[in-house]
Short mmCIF file of C-alpha atoms and ligand atoms in Angstrom, two decimals:
data_model
loop_
_atom_site.label_atom_id
_atom_site.label_comp_id
_atom_site.label_asym_id
_atom_site.label_seq_id
_atom_site.Cartn_x
_atom_site.Cartn_y
_atom_site.Cartn_z
CA MET A 131 -7.13 -38.41 0.75
CA SER A 132 -10.58 -39.99 0.55
CA GLY A 133 -13.27 -37.86 -0.84
CA ASP A 134 -14.79 -37.96 2.92
CA GLU A 135 -11.45 -36.42 3.93
CA LYS A 136 -12.08 -33.67 1.47
CA LYS A 137 -15.28 -32.68 2.12
CA ARG A 138 -14.68 -32.43 5.88
CA MET A 139 -12.02 -29.83 5.16
CA LEU A 140 -13.29 -26.39 4.50
CA PRO A 141 -12.24 -24.00 1.32
CA VAL A 142 -10.20 -21.55 1.73
CA GLU A 143 -13.45 -19.07 0.47
CA GLU A 144 -15.36 -20.16 3.37
CA ALA A 145 -13.22 -19.65 6.34
CA LEU A 146 -11.96 -16.62 5.15
CA LYS A 147 -16.21 -15.56 5.01
CA GLN A 148 -15.92 -16.64 8.60
CA ILE A 149 -13.05 -15.14 9.72
CA LEU A 150 -14.50 -11.42 7.61
CA ALA A 151 -17.64 -12.10 9.42
CA LEU A 152 -16.22 -11.37 13.15
CA VAL A 153 -14.02 -8.61 11.87
CA ARG A 154 -15.16 -4.12 11.88
CA PRO A 155 -13.47 -1.56 10.62
CA LEU A 156 -12.19 0.18 13.44
CA ASP A 157 -13.19 3.43 15.27
CA LEU A 158 -11.61 7.00 13.75
CA GLU A 159 -9.00 8.78 15.61
CA SER A 160 -7.18 11.82 13.90
CA ALA A 161 -4.02 11.39 12.68
CA PRO A 162 -1.01 14.11 11.46
CA ILE A 163 -1.26 14.01 7.26
CA LEU A 164 2.02 12.49 7.47
CA ASP A 165 0.89 9.74 9.90
CA ALA A 166 -2.43 9.10 7.34
CA LEU A 167 -0.09 7.57 4.69
CA ASN A 168 -1.39 5.00 3.74
CA ARG A 169 -4.63 4.66 5.59
CA VAL A 170 -7.78 4.92 5.23
CA LEU A 171 -9.80 8.18 4.94
CA GLY A 172 -12.92 8.51 7.41
CA GLU A 173 -14.34 11.79 6.21
CA GLU A 174 -15.31 13.48 3.30
CA ILE A 175 -12.50 16.49 2.31
CA ARG A 176 -14.36 19.47 0.50
CA ALA A 177 -11.80 22.75 -0.68
CA GLU A 178 -11.96 25.32 0.92
CA TYR A 179 -10.77 27.36 -1.55
CA ASP A 180 -9.49 27.04 -5.25
CA ILE A 181 -5.91 25.56 -5.97
CA PRO A 182 -4.34 27.47 -7.13
CA PRO A 183 -5.76 30.08 -5.86
CA PHE A 184 -5.01 33.12 -8.29
CA ALA A 185 -4.27 32.90 -11.53
CA ASN A 186 -0.30 32.09 -12.52
CA SER A 187 2.71 32.05 -14.92
CA ALA A 188 3.37 28.83 -15.50
CA MET A 189 6.62 30.03 -17.33
CA ASP A 190 9.58 32.20 -17.14
CA GLY A 191 8.39 34.88 -19.34
CA TYR A 192 6.67 38.08 -20.36
CA ALA A 193 2.58 38.92 -19.31
CA VAL A 194 1.19 40.76 -21.90
CA LEU A 195 -2.10 41.17 -23.69
CA ALA A 196 -2.30 38.16 -26.05
CA SER A 197 -4.08 40.77 -29.01
CA ASP A 198 -0.69 42.62 -28.75
CA THR A 199 1.51 39.96 -30.51
CA ALA A 200 -0.47 39.09 -33.36
CA GLY A 201 0.96 38.39 -36.01
CA ALA A 202 4.33 38.59 -34.19
CA SER A 203 7.53 35.99 -36.01
CA GLN A 204 11.33 36.49 -35.99
CA GLU A 205 11.19 39.29 -38.79
CA ALA A 206 8.28 40.79 -37.34
CA PRO A 207 8.55 41.01 -33.54
CA ALA A 208 6.18 42.69 -31.26
CA THR A 209 8.21 45.06 -29.58
CA LEU A 210 6.83 46.50 -26.34
CA ARG A 211 8.01 48.43 -23.32
CA ILE A 212 8.75 46.65 -20.14
CA ILE A 213 6.77 48.33 -16.29
CA GLY A 214 7.96 45.49 -14.42
CA ASN A 215 8.81 42.83 -12.59
CA VAL A 216 7.20 40.89 -10.82
CA ALA A 217 8.11 37.22 -8.79
CA ALA A 218 7.11 34.48 -7.20
CA GLY A 219 5.91 35.06 -4.07
CA TYR A 220 4.69 38.71 -4.42
CA THR A 221 2.18 40.44 -5.77
CA SER A 222 1.95 43.98 -8.02
CA ASP A 223 -0.54 46.88 -8.71
CA LEU A 224 1.49 46.82 -12.21
CA VAL A 225 -1.68 46.71 -14.71
CA VAL A 226 -0.83 45.66 -18.37
CA THR A 227 -1.93 48.11 -21.14
CA SER A 228 -1.60 47.65 -24.63
CA GLY A 229 1.78 48.39 -25.74
CA THR A 230 3.20 47.24 -22.45
CA ALA A 231 4.68 43.71 -20.81
CA VAL A 232 5.24 42.28 -17.35
CA ARG A 233 8.47 40.51 -16.74
CA ILE A 234 7.24 37.67 -14.86
CA MET A 235 8.82 34.18 -12.84
CA THR A 236 6.82 30.96 -12.75
CA GLY A 237 4.54 30.90 -10.01
CA ALA A 238 3.97 34.56 -9.99
CA PRO A 239 0.70 36.34 -9.88
CA VAL A 240 -0.80 37.52 -13.42
CA PRO A 241 -0.75 40.82 -13.17
CA ALA A 242 -4.06 42.72 -14.01
CA GLY A 243 -5.06 43.64 -17.38
CA ALA A 244 -2.33 40.71 -19.10
CA ASP A 245 -4.09 37.33 -20.66
CA ALA A 246 -1.49 35.16 -21.65
CA VAL A 247 2.42 34.67 -20.64
CA VAL A 248 4.87 34.27 -23.96
CA ARG A 249 8.19 32.63 -22.34
CA PHE A 250 11.56 33.98 -22.61
CA GLU A 251 12.34 31.45 -25.24
CA ASP A 252 10.61 33.13 -27.24
CA THR A 253 11.34 36.90 -27.12
CA ASP A 254 14.70 38.47 -27.59
CA GLU A 255 15.51 37.73 -23.96
CA GLY A 256 16.13 34.30 -24.79
CA ARG A 257 18.98 34.42 -26.40
CA ARG A 258 20.29 36.18 -23.85
CA LEU A 259 19.87 33.69 -21.39
CA GLN A 260 21.60 31.31 -24.85
CA GLY A 261 24.20 33.70 -24.12
CA GLU A 262 24.23 35.45 -27.90
CA MET A 263 23.29 38.96 -25.93
CA ASP A 264 24.27 41.29 -23.00
CA ALA A 265 22.24 40.50 -19.56
CA GLY A 266 18.98 42.55 -20.72
CA ARG A 267 18.79 43.78 -16.17
CA GLU A 268 18.50 46.99 -17.89
CA ARG A 269 16.37 46.30 -20.41
CA THR A 270 13.25 48.49 -21.43
CA GLU A 271 11.77 46.70 -23.91
CA ILE A 272 11.05 43.41 -24.82
CA ALA A 273 10.48 42.04 -28.72
CA VAL A 274 7.84 39.09 -29.13
CA TYR A 275 8.81 36.44 -31.60
CA VAL A 276 5.41 34.71 -31.93
CA PRO A 277 1.90 35.49 -31.53
CA ALA A 278 0.33 34.29 -28.30
CA GLU A 279 -3.44 32.94 -27.68
CA PRO A 280 -4.97 34.18 -24.53
CA ARG A 281 -5.05 32.16 -21.36
CA LEU A 282 -1.18 30.68 -22.60
CA ASN A 283 0.89 29.77 -20.21
CA VAL A 284 -1.58 31.40 -17.74
CA ARG A 285 -2.91 28.77 -14.29
CA GLU A 286 -6.47 29.74 -13.80
CA ALA A 287 -7.54 30.12 -10.40
CA GLY A 288 -9.13 26.11 -9.61
CA GLU A 289 -8.05 25.00 -12.29
CA ASP A 290 -6.97 22.66 -10.56
CA VAL A 291 -9.48 22.20 -7.41
CA ARG A 292 -12.73 24.31 -7.35
CA ALA A 293 -13.84 25.99 -3.47
CA GLY A 294 -16.65 23.98 -2.23
CA GLU A 295 -15.43 20.98 -3.94
CA VAL A 296 -14.86 17.21 -2.80
CA VAL A 297 -11.93 16.26 -3.43
CA LEU A 298 -11.73 13.30 -1.36
CA ALA A 299 -14.41 11.01 -0.27
CA ALA A 300 -14.55 8.72 3.09
CA GLY A 301 -12.80 5.30 2.20
CA ALA A 302 -10.18 6.65 -0.06
CA VAL A 303 -6.78 5.09 0.59
CA LEU A 304 -4.71 7.98 1.25
CA ARG A 305 -1.13 7.74 -0.59
CA SER A 306 1.69 10.05 -1.64
CA GLN A 307 -0.37 12.37 -3.48
CA GLU A 308 -2.97 13.06 -1.64
CA ILE A 309 -1.10 13.94 0.81
CA GLY A 310 0.21 16.37 -0.94
CA LEU A 311 -3.39 17.67 -1.61
CA LEU A 312 -4.24 17.80 1.70
CA ALA A 313 -1.51 19.97 2.45
CA SER A 314 -2.44 21.85 -0.37
CA LEU A 315 -5.62 22.01 1.07
CA GLY A 316 -4.40 23.43 4.42
CA ARG A 317 -5.47 19.87 6.45
CA PRO A 318 -2.37 19.69 9.31
CA ILE A 319 -5.30 16.67 10.59
CA VAL A 320 -7.09 14.16 9.40
CA GLN A 321 -9.83 11.72 10.59
CA VAL A 322 -8.73 8.17 9.44
CA HIS A 323 -9.52 4.50 11.05
CA ARG A 324 -7.25 3.28 14.05
CA LYS A 325 -4.41 0.82 12.58
CA PRO A 326 -5.16 -2.76 14.66
CA ARG A 327 -2.74 -3.43 17.58
CA VAL A 328 -2.09 -7.42 16.34
CA ALA A 329 -0.51 -9.37 19.05
CA ILE A 330 1.64 -11.81 18.22
CA LEU A 331 2.57 -14.69 20.36
CA ALA A 332 4.85 -17.67 19.68
CA THR A 333 4.29 -21.14 21.43
CA GLY A 334 6.57 -24.14 22.01
CA ASP A 335 8.88 -25.60 23.84
CA GLU A 336 11.11 -25.85 21.13
CA LEU A 337 11.59 -22.28 20.37
CA LEU A 338 15.15 -20.07 21.34
CA GLU A 339 14.66 -16.32 21.30
CA ILE A 340 16.78 -14.93 18.58
CA THR A 341 19.81 -13.74 21.03
CA GLU A 342 20.49 -16.56 22.89
CA PRO A 343 22.74 -19.07 22.20
CA MET A 344 21.69 -22.29 19.86
CA ARG A 345 21.41 -25.06 22.16
CA PRO A 346 20.68 -28.51 21.75
CA GLY A 347 16.71 -30.01 20.07
CA LYS A 348 16.03 -26.33 19.69
CA ILE A 349 15.34 -23.32 16.83
CA ARG A 350 15.11 -20.23 16.52
CA ASN A 351 11.56 -18.38 17.08
CA SER A 352 11.21 -16.97 13.69
CA ASN A 353 7.44 -16.62 12.90
CA GLU A 354 7.05 -14.10 15.59
CA TYR A 355 9.50 -11.55 13.16
CA SER A 356 7.91 -13.14 10.22
CA ASN A 357 4.16 -12.11 11.49
CA ALA A 358 4.77 -8.52 13.41
CA ALA A 359 6.65 -8.34 10.00
CA LEU A 360 3.90 -8.73 7.85
CA VAL A 361 1.74 -6.89 10.23
CA GLN A 362 3.58 -3.88 9.93
CA LEU A 363 3.31 -4.54 6.59
CA TYR A 364 0.00 -4.65 6.10
CA GLY A 365 -0.46 -0.93 8.14
CA GLY A 366 -0.98 -2.57 11.78
CA VAL A 367 0.77 -2.59 14.71
CA PRO A 368 2.70 -5.32 15.99
CA VAL A 369 2.37 -5.99 20.05
CA ARG A 370 4.24 -8.22 20.44
CA LEU A 371 3.83 -10.91 23.64
CA GLY A 372 6.92 -13.81 22.82
CA ILE A 373 7.15 -17.14 23.27
CA ALA A 374 4.59 -18.82 25.11
CA ARG A 375 5.88 -22.43 26.10
CA ASP A 376 3.59 -25.72 25.65
CA ASN A 377 2.26 -25.32 29.48
CA VAL A 378 -1.11 -23.73 30.22
CA GLU A 379 -0.07 -21.09 32.94
CA ASP A 380 2.44 -19.74 30.64
CA LEU A 381 -0.25 -19.34 27.45
CA LYS A 382 -3.68 -18.40 29.40
CA GLY A 383 -0.85 -15.43 30.74
CA LYS A 384 0.63 -14.03 27.97
CA LEU A 385 -3.12 -14.36 25.78
CA ARG A 386 -3.65 -11.92 29.17
CA ALA A 387 -1.25 -9.78 28.77
CA GLY A 388 -2.88 -9.47 25.53
CA LEU A 389 -6.27 -8.41 26.65
CA ASP A 390 -4.59 -6.51 28.61
CA GLN A 391 -3.74 -4.69 26.14
CA HIS A 392 -6.20 -4.07 24.54
CA VAL A 393 -5.58 -5.47 21.41
CA ASP A 394 -7.67 -5.43 18.38
CA MET A 395 -6.53 -8.91 17.33
CA PHE A 396 -4.31 -11.59 17.74
CA ILE A 397 -1.93 -14.16 15.87
CA THR A 398 -0.91 -17.27 17.21
CA SER A 399 1.78 -19.55 15.57
CA ALA A 400 2.09 -23.09 16.10
CA GLY A 401 -0.07 -25.81 17.94
CA VAL A 402 -3.32 -25.92 16.11
CA SER A 403 -2.32 -29.10 13.91
CA VAL A 404 -3.43 -32.49 14.62
CA GLY A 405 -0.72 -34.53 16.16
CA ASP A 406 0.04 -31.40 18.41
CA TYR A 407 0.25 -32.30 22.17
CA ASP A 408 -3.32 -30.00 23.48
CA VAL A 409 -1.93 -26.88 25.10
CA VAL A 410 -2.86 -24.56 22.33
CA LYS A 411 -6.03 -25.99 21.65
CA GLU A 412 -7.11 -26.46 25.19
CA VAL A 413 -6.74 -22.86 26.37
CA LEU A 414 -7.44 -21.39 23.35
CA GLY A 415 -11.02 -23.50 23.47
CA SER A 416 -10.77 -22.53 27.76
CA MET A 417 -11.11 -18.67 26.71
CA GLY A 418 -13.26 -18.17 23.89
CA GLN A 419 -15.07 -19.25 21.44
CA MET A 420 -12.78 -21.16 19.24
CA ASN A 421 -12.71 -23.70 15.73
CA PHE A 422 -10.15 -25.97 15.02
CA TRP A 423 -10.22 -25.93 11.02
CA GLN A 424 -8.65 -27.72 8.43
CA VAL A 425 -8.62 -25.44 5.54
CA ARG A 426 -8.09 -27.45 2.39
CA MET A 427 -5.16 -25.48 0.88
CA LYS A 428 -1.38 -26.47 0.88
CA PRO A 429 0.56 -25.88 3.12
CA GLY A 430 -1.32 -23.72 6.19
CA LYS A 431 -3.97 -26.76 6.44
CA PRO A 432 -4.35 -26.02 10.23
CA LEU A 433 -5.93 -23.31 11.38
CA ALA A 434 -7.66 -21.84 14.44
CA PHE A 435 -10.21 -19.25 14.52
CA GLY A 436 -12.59 -17.74 16.71
CA THR A 437 -12.41 -15.22 19.74
CA ILE A 438 -10.93 -14.77 23.33
CA GLU A 439 -12.40 -12.26 25.72
CA GLY A 440 -14.66 -10.94 22.17
CA VAL A 441 -11.27 -10.46 20.47
CA PRO A 442 -10.77 -12.02 17.24
CA LEU A 443 -7.92 -14.81 17.28
CA ILE A 444 -6.55 -16.07 14.41
CA GLY A 445 -4.07 -19.41 15.25
CA LEU A 446 -2.14 -19.81 12.42
CA PRO A 447 0.12 -23.55 11.42
CA GLY A 448 3.55 -23.14 13.05
CA ASN A 449 5.77 -24.16 9.64
CA PRO A 450 7.55 -20.68 8.58
CA VAL A 451 5.94 -20.98 5.34
CA SER A 452 2.54 -22.03 6.44
CA ALA A 453 2.26 -19.23 8.81
CA MET A 454 3.16 -16.81 6.41
CA VAL A 455 0.67 -18.39 3.43
CA SER A 456 -1.99 -18.88 5.58
CA PHE A 457 -1.65 -14.65 6.97
CA GLU A 458 -1.75 -13.73 3.72
CA GLN A 459 -4.79 -15.51 2.93
CA PHE A 460 -6.55 -14.80 6.15
CA VAL A 461 -5.00 -12.61 8.32
CA ARG A 462 -4.22 -9.63 5.77
CA PRO A 463 -7.97 -9.56 4.51
CA ALA A 464 -9.14 -9.26 8.82
CA MET A 465 -5.93 -6.53 9.04
CA ARG A 466 -7.67 -4.72 5.51
CA VAL A 467 -11.12 -4.71 6.68
CA MET A 468 -10.11 -3.74 9.76
CA GLN A 469 -8.66 -0.51 8.79
CA GLY A 470 -11.48 0.33 6.49
CA ARG A 471 -10.50 -0.50 3.33
CA ILE A 472 -12.46 -2.57 0.49
CA ALA A 473 -9.48 -4.24 -1.81
CA LEU A 474 -9.13 -7.08 0.01
CA GLN A 475 -7.53 -9.36 -2.46
CA LYS A 476 -4.24 -9.50 -3.56
CA GLN A 477 -3.41 -8.15 -7.20
CA THR A 478 -3.14 -11.89 -9.41
CA VAL A 479 -1.75 -12.16 -13.14
CA THR A 480 -2.25 -15.58 -15.87
CA VAL A 481 1.19 -16.42 -15.69
CA THR A 482 2.54 -19.20 -18.29
CA LEU A 483 4.36 -21.50 -16.58
CA ASP A 484 7.90 -22.39 -17.38
CA GLU A 485 8.32 -26.12 -15.72
CA ASP A 486 5.33 -28.45 -14.83
CA ILE A 487 3.88 -27.78 -10.86
CA SER A 488 1.79 -30.95 -9.65
CA ASN A 489 -0.23 -30.96 -6.72
CA LYS A 490 -1.39 -34.55 -5.84
CA SER A 491 -2.51 -32.88 -2.40
CA GLY A 492 -6.36 -32.58 -3.36
CA ARG A 493 -5.65 -29.34 -1.95
CA ARG A 494 -4.71 -25.80 -3.55
CA HIS A 495 -1.50 -25.30 -3.66
CA PHE A 496 0.22 -22.04 -3.05
CA THR A 497 3.30 -22.76 -4.81
CA ARG A 498 6.28 -20.47 -4.35
CA ALA A 499 7.19 -18.52 -7.91
CA ILE A 500 9.55 -16.42 -9.01
CA VAL A 501 7.24 -14.76 -11.70
CA THR A 502 9.43 -12.62 -14.80
CA GLU A 503 8.01 -10.14 -17.30
CA ARG A 504 8.34 -10.84 -21.06
CA ASP A 505 7.53 -9.28 -23.80
CA GLY A 506 4.32 -8.74 -22.57
CA ALA A 507 3.43 -11.59 -20.31
CA TYR A 508 4.65 -12.83 -17.31
CA TYR A 509 6.18 -16.42 -16.60
CA ALA A 510 6.66 -18.26 -13.84
CA THR A 511 9.49 -20.34 -12.19
CA THR A 512 8.62 -22.47 -9.05
CA THR A 513 11.33 -21.75 -5.89
CA GLY A 514 11.96 -25.32 -5.92
CA GLU A 515 11.41 -27.45 -2.71
CA GLN A 516 8.15 -26.61 -1.29
CA GLY A 517 8.54 -27.95 2.30
CA SER A 518 6.64 -25.70 4.49
CA GLY A 519 9.74 -25.44 7.26
CA ILE A 520 11.79 -24.01 3.77
CA LEU A 521 11.54 -19.86 4.53
CA THR A 522 13.82 -20.08 1.81
CA SER A 523 11.33 -21.12 -0.70
CA MET A 524 9.89 -17.89 0.48
CA VAL A 525 12.80 -15.36 0.49
CA ARG A 526 13.39 -16.28 -3.03
CA ALA A 527 9.48 -15.74 -4.26
CA ASN A 528 7.84 -12.67 -5.44
CA ALA A 529 4.79 -14.90 -6.06
CA LEU A 530 2.65 -17.50 -4.94
CA VAL A 531 1.27 -20.06 -8.21
CA VAL A 532 -2.23 -21.23 -6.98
CA ILE A 533 -2.56 -25.11 -8.68
CA PRO A 534 -6.62 -25.40 -7.47
CA GLU A 535 -8.20 -28.14 -5.39
CA ASP A 536 -8.56 -30.72 -8.16
CA VAL A 537 -5.56 -30.18 -10.52
CA ARG A 538 -3.02 -32.49 -10.40
CA HIS A 539 -0.56 -31.48 -12.89
CA VAL A 540 -0.44 -28.03 -14.59
CA ALA A 541 2.54 -27.99 -17.25
CA LYS A 542 5.02 -26.66 -18.50
CA GLY A 543 3.62 -23.84 -20.96
CA GLU A 544 0.10 -24.25 -19.36
CA SER A 545 -0.91 -21.31 -17.33
CA ALA A 546 -2.39 -20.60 -13.91
CA THR A 547 -2.81 -18.02 -11.70
CA ALA A 548 -0.37 -16.12 -9.54
CA GLN A 549 -0.86 -14.56 -6.61
CA MET A 550 2.24 -11.19 -6.19
CA LEU A 551 3.55 -11.33 -2.94
CA ASP A 552 5.18 -7.45 -3.31
CA TRP A 553 2.08 -5.67 -5.54
CA PRO A 554 -0.76 -3.81 -2.89
CA GLU A 555 -3.58 -4.40 -3.60
CA ILE A 556 -5.80 -1.78 -5.61
CA GLU A 557 -9.06 -0.02 -4.62
P1 LIG B 109 3.57 -27.05 15.02
O1 LIG B 109 2.66 -26.57 14.58
O2 LIG B 109 3.75 -26.36 16.66
O3 LIG B 109 3.48 -28.76 15.24
O4 LIG B 109 4.33 -26.78 14.51
C1 LIG B 109 5.27 -27.14 13.12
C2 LIG B 109 6.40 -26.71 13.05
O5 LIG B 109 6.86 -25.56 13.25
C3 LIG B 109 7.66 -27.11 14.24
O6 LIG B 109 8.84 -27.62 13.33
C4 LIG B 109 7.61 -26.04 15.19
O7 LIG B 109 9.53 -26.24 16.08
C5 LIG B 109 8.22 -24.97 13.93
N1 LIG B 109 7.66 -23.72 14.67
C6 LIG B 109 7.25 -23.77 15.20
N2 LIG B 109 7.18 -21.89 16.19
C7 LIG B 109 7.63 -21.82 15.89
C8 LIG B 109 8.34 -20.31 15.30
N3 LIG B 109 7.35 -19.86 16.44
N4 LIG B 109 9.17 -19.68 14.65
C9 LIG B 109 9.47 -21.05 13.61
N5 LIG B 109 9.32 -22.50 13.73
C10 LIG B 109 8.83 -22.92 14.17
MG1 LIG B 110 4.82 -27.67 18.51
#
């Protein structure tokens, strides 16, 4: 490649910057919390009450006055009179006074007067649990073998969350634990950013639907499926527009169908490379403001980007691996912005190469690789043949090893950066 050619090519970061400049977080909507998983919260969540709402026992045992157990031991237990029983889910009017105890279950409210819970294992009921004594249902007394500090095995009201506290800020990504916290606060519905509806359009006369019989000269439309799966994986809703044939009417009609469904973004595949019959370029150019780029990356050099009637459109290359790698670098971050996410970068690790990788392209080379961990360090081997049509090179990969534009060779034993395909972005 000549120096001029390199200069004309758009650096990956520049292409991404231009794409991100045209996307915005989508508006908020109310969602039941189970539909809010992995989405971005659009409101501040304040606790209306303490969690736990009342002091309760962390153990099955006896609620006591800690001072009654001072100096207790196996040889000289503190003997207390049992005045009642309290189970989880119930309250009681029992009051523990000096010399008495209440049998209590985990999660049950600590009765008035008591300031500690001694677990069964530290009483003579513990022996019964181990089968050494008869069942103690009728017992009236309990022998405590250990001294209890005040608050032992007591979960204080509000020790997890205090009433009035902000527990989740707007912008938080809701994971399973946040969903659980919302439930514990009695919030069935929250405000989250809307999921992007992403139209997927495959183009090409050579494409067969995946259920059609094979025919000479034709291939299956795999991109629609890998793209739709990526859209789902990254929190969007795929709107499949099917295959547009390489003619103006069909392509226009399919794009129109997407616009009519009020999609937030279009993803097309194929028809944007230099040698291509110009239908895709012509139609996209006539329907909106489009740029047809040569990005300085491999695979994935051709890329179209712009808007169709104000809706962002990313035109991915047709080769299955190029389409997926370009999706990762450009579509995924754009979708994440729409979802209100801040973290846009895939996690990376530094890897030691287990084999040589050369890069004569002068472009950033996203090498499909298998990254493994040995003794606390990461190592990478390539998935073999790296052709941009070889989808199995992606199937075997869990990472993309990134060889910089101007690096022609990285030898076995040297290090490189790997984007981990299956790891989520972190905030
Ligand atoms: P193009 O970008 O049109 O030059 O296409 C590059 C390569 O990708 C060609 O071999 C196409 O047949 C192939 N291709 C295009 N669209 C798809 C698709 N939807 N699924 C699988 N392969 C495709
Ligand atoms: Mg084509």
